[in-house]
mmCIF file with all atom_site columns, C-alpha atoms in Angstrom:
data_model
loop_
_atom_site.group_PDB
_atom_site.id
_atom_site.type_symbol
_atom_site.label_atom_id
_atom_site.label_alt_id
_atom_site.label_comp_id
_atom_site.label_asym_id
_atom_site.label_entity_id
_atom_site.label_seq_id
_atom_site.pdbx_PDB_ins_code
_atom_site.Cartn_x
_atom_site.Cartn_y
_atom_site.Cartn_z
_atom_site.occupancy
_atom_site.B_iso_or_equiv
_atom_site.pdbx_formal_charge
_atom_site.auth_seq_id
_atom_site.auth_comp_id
_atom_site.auth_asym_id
_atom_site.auth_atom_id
_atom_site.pdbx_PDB_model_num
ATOM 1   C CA . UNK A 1 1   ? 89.584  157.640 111.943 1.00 0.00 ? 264 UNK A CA 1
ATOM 2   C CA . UNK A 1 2   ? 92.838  157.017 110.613 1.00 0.00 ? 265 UNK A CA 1
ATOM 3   C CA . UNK A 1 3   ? 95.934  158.494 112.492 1.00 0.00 ? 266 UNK A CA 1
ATOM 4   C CA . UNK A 1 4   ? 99.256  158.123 110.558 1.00 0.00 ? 267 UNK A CA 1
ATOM 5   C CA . UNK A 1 5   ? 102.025 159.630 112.634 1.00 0.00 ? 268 UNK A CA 1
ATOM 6   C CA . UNK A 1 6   ? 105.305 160.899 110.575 1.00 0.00 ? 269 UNK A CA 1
ATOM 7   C CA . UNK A 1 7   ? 108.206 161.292 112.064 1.00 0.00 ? 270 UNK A CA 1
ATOM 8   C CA . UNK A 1 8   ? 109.438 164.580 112.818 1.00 0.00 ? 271 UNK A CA 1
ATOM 9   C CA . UNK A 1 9   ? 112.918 166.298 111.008 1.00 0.00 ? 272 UNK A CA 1
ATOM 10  C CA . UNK A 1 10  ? 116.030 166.249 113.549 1.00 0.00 ? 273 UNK A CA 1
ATOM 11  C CA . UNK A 1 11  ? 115.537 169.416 116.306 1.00 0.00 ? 274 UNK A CA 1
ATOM 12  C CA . UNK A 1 12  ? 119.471 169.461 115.696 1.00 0.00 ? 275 UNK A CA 1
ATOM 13  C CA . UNK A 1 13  ? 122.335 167.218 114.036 1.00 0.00 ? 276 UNK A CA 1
ATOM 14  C CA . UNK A 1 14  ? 123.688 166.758 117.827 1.00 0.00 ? 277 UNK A CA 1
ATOM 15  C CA . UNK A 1 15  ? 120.383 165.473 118.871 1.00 0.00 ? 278 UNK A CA 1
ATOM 16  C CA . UNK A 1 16  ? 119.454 163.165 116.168 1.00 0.00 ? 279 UNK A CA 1
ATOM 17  C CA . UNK A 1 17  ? 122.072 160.326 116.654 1.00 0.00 ? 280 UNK A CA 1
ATOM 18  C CA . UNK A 1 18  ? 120.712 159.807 120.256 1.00 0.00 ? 281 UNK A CA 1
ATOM 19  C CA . UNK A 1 19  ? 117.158 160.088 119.488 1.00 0.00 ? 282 UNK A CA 1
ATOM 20  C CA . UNK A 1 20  ? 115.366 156.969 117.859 1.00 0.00 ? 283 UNK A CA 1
ATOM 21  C CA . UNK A 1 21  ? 111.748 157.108 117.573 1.00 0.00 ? 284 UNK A CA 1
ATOM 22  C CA . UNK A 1 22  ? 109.853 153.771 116.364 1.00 0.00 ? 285 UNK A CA 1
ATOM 23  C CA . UNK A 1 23  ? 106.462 153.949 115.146 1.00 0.00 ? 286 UNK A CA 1
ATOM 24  C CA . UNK A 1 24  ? 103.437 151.658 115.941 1.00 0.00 ? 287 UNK A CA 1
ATOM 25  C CA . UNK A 1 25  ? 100.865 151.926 113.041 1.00 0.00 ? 288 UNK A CA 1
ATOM 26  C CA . UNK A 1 26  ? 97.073  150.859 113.613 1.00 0.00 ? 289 UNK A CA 1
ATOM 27  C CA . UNK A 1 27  ? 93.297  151.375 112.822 1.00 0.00 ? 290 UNK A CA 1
ATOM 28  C CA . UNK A 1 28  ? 92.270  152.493 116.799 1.00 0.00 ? 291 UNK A CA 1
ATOM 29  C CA . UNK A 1 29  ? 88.647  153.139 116.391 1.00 0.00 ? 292 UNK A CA 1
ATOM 30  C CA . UNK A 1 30  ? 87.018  150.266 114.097 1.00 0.00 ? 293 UNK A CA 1
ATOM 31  C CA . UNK A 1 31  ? 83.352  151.496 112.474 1.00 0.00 ? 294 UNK A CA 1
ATOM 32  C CA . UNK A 1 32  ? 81.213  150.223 114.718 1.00 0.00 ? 295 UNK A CA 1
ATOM 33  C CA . UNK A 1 33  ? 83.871  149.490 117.618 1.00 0.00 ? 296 UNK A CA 1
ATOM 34  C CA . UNK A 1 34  ? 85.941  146.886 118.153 1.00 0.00 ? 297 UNK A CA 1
ATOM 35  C CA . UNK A 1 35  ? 85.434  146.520 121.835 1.00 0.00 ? 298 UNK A CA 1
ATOM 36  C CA . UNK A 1 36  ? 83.500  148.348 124.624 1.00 0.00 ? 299 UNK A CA 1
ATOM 37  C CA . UNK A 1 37  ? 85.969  150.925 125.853 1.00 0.00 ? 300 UNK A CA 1
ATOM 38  C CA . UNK A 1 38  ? 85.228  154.772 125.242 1.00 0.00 ? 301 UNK A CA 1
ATOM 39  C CA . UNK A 1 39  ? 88.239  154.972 123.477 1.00 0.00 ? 302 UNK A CA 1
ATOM 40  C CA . UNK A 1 40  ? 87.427  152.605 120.307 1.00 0.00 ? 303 UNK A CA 1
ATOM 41  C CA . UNK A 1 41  ? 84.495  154.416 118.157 1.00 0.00 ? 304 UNK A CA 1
ATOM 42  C CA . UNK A 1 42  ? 81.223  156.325 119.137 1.00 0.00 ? 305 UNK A CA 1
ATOM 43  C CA . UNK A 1 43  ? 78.257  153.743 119.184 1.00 0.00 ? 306 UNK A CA 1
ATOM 44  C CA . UNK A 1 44  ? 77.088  152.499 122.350 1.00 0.00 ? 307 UNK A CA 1
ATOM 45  C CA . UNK A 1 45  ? 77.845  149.289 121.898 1.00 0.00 ? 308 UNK A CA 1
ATOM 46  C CA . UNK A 1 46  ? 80.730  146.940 120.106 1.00 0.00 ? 309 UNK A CA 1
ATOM 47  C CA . UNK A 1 47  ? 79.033  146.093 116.710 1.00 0.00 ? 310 UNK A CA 1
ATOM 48  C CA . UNK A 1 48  ? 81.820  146.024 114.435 1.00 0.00 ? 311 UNK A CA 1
ATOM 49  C CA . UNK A 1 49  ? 82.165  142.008 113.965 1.00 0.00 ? 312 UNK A CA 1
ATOM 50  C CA . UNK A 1 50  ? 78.421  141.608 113.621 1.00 0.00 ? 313 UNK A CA 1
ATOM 51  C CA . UNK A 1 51  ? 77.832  144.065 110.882 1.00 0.00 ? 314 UNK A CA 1
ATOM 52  C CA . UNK A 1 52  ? 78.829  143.132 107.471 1.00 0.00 ? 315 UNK A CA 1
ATOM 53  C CA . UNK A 1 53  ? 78.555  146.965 106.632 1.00 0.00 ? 316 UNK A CA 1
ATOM 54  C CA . UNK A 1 54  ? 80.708  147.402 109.470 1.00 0.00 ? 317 UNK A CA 1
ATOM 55  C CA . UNK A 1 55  ? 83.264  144.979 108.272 1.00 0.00 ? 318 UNK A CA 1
ATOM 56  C CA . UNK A 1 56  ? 83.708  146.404 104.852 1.00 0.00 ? 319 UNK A CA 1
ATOM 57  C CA . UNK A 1 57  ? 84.067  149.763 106.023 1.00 0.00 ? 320 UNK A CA 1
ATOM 58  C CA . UNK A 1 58  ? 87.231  148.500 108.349 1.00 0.00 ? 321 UNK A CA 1
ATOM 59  C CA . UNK A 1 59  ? 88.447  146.161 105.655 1.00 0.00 ? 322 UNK A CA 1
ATOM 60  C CA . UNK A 1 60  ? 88.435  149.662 103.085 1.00 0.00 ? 323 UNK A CA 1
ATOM 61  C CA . UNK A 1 61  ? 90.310  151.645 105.863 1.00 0.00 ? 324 UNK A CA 1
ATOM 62  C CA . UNK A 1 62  ? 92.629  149.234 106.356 1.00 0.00 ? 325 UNK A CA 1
ATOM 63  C CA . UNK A 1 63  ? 93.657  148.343 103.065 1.00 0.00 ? 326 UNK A CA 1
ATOM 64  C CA . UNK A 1 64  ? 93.952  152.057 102.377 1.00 0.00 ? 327 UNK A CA 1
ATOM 65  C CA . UNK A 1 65  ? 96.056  152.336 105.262 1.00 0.00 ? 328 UNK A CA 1
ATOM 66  C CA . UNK A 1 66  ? 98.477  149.667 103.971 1.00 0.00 ? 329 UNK A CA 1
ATOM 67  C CA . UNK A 1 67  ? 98.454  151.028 100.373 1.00 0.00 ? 330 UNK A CA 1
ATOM 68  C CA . UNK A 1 68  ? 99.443  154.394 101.763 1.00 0.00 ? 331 UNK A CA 1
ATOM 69  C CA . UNK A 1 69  ? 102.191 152.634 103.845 1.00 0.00 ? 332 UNK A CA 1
ATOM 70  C CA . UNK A 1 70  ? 103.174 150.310 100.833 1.00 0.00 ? 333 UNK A CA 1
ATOM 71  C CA . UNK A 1 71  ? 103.654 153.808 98.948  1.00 0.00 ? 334 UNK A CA 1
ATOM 72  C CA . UNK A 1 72  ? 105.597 155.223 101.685 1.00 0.00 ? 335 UNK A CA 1
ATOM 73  C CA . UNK A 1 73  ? 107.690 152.362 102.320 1.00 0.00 ? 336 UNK A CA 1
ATOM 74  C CA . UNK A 1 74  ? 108.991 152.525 98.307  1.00 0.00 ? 337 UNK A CA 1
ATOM 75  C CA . UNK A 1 75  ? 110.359 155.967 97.638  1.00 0.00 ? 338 UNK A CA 1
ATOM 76  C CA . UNK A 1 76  ? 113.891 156.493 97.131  1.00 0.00 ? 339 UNK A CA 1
ATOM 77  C CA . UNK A 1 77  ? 114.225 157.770 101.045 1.00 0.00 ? 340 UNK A CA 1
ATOM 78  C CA . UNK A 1 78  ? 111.786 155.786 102.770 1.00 0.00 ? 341 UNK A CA 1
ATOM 79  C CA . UNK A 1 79  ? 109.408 158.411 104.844 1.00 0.00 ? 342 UNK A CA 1
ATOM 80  C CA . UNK A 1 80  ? 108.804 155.680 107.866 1.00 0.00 ? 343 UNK A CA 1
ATOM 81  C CA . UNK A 1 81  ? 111.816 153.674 108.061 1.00 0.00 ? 344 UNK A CA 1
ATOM 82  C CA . UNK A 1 82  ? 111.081 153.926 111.583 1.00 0.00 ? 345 UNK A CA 1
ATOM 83  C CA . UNK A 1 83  ? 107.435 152.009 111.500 1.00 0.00 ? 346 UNK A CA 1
ATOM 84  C CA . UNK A 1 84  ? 108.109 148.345 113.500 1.00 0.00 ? 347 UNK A CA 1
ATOM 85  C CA . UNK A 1 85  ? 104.589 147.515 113.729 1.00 0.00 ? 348 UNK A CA 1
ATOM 86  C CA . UNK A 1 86  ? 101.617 147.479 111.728 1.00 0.00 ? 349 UNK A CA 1
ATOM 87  C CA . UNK A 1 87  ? 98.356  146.296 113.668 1.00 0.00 ? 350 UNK A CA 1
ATOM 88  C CA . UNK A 1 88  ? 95.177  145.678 111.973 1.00 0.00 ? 351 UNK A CA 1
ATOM 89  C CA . UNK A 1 89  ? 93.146  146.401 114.999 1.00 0.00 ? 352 UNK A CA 1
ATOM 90  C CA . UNK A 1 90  ? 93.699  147.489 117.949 1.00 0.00 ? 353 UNK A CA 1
ATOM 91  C CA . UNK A 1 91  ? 92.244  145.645 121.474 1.00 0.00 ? 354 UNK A CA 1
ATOM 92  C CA . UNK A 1 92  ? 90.020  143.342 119.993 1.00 0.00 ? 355 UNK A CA 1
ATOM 93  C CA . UNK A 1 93  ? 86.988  142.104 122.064 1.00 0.00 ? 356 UNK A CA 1
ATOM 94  C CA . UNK A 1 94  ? 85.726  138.806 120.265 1.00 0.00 ? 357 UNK A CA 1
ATOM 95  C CA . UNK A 1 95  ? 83.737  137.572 122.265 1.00 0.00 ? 358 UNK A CA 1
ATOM 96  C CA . UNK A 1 96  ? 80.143  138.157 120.686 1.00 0.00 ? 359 UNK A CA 1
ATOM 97  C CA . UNK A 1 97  ? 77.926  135.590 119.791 1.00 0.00 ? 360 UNK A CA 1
ATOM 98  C CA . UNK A 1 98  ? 78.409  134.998 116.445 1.00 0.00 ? 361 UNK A CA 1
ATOM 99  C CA . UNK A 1 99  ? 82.624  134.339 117.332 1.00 0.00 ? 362 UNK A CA 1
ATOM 100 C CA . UNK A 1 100 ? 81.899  131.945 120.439 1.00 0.00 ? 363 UNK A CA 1
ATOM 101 C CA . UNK A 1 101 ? 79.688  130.106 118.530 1.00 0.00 ? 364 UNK A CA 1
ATOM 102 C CA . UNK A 1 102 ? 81.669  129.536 115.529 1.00 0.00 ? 365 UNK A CA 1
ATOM 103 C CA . UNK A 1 103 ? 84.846  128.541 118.224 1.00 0.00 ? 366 UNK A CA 1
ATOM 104 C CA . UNK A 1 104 ? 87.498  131.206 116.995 1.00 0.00 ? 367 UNK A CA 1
ATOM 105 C CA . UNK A 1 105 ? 87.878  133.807 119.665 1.00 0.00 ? 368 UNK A CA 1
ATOM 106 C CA . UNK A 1 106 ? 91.138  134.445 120.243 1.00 0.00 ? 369 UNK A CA 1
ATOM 107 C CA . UNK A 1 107 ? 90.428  136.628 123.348 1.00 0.00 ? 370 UNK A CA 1
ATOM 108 C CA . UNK A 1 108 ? 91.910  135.569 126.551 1.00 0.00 ? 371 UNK A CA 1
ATOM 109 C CA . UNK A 1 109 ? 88.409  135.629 128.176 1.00 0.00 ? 372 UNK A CA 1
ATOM 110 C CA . UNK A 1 110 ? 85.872  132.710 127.822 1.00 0.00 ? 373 UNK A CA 1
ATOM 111 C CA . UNK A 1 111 ? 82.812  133.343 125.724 1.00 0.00 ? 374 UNK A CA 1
ATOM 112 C CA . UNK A 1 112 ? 80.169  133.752 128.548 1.00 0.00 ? 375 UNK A CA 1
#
């Protein structure tokens, strides 16, 4: 699921110049899961960087994600001028088999 969070019109002109909201963008809930915790897809178990089906369902959401943001970053009055982060994926867990083996986790923990 993709969540795209727009920011809201000024609750008054005295309010808006002390108000700033900044937006961090990313794909939460990878298809299959990018880690363990409950909050990161459905499945039982993390499956998303051993499952080439997997990985070409999260590469299509998140090059839709970025085409909608390209789009919304080039009108006339850009609609998130406000964005100052866009994360591919959020709380990676790396460390299955086929990504200790191979020697590119990037995740603090060693590959057990």
């Amino acid at each position: 699921m993709i969540s795209i969070l727009l920011p809201l019109p000024p609750l008054s002109p005295l309010l808006s110049p002390a108000v700033v909201v900044t937006l961090f963008i990313d794909l939460h809930a990878a298809p299959g899961k990018q880690n363990a915790d409950s909050h990161s897809g459905t499945s039982n178990h993390t499956n998303f960087f051993n499952d080439p089906h997997n990985l070409r369902r999260g590469l299509y959401a998140i090059s839709s994600l970025t085409h909608l943001l390209s789009t919304l970053f080039r009108v006339p009055e850009p609609l998130l001028n406000n964005v100052i982060c866009i994360e591919l994926l959020n709380e990676l867990a790396l460390q299955t088999t086929r990504f200790c083996e191979s020697g590119t986790s990037t995740s603090s923990q060693k590959c057990e």
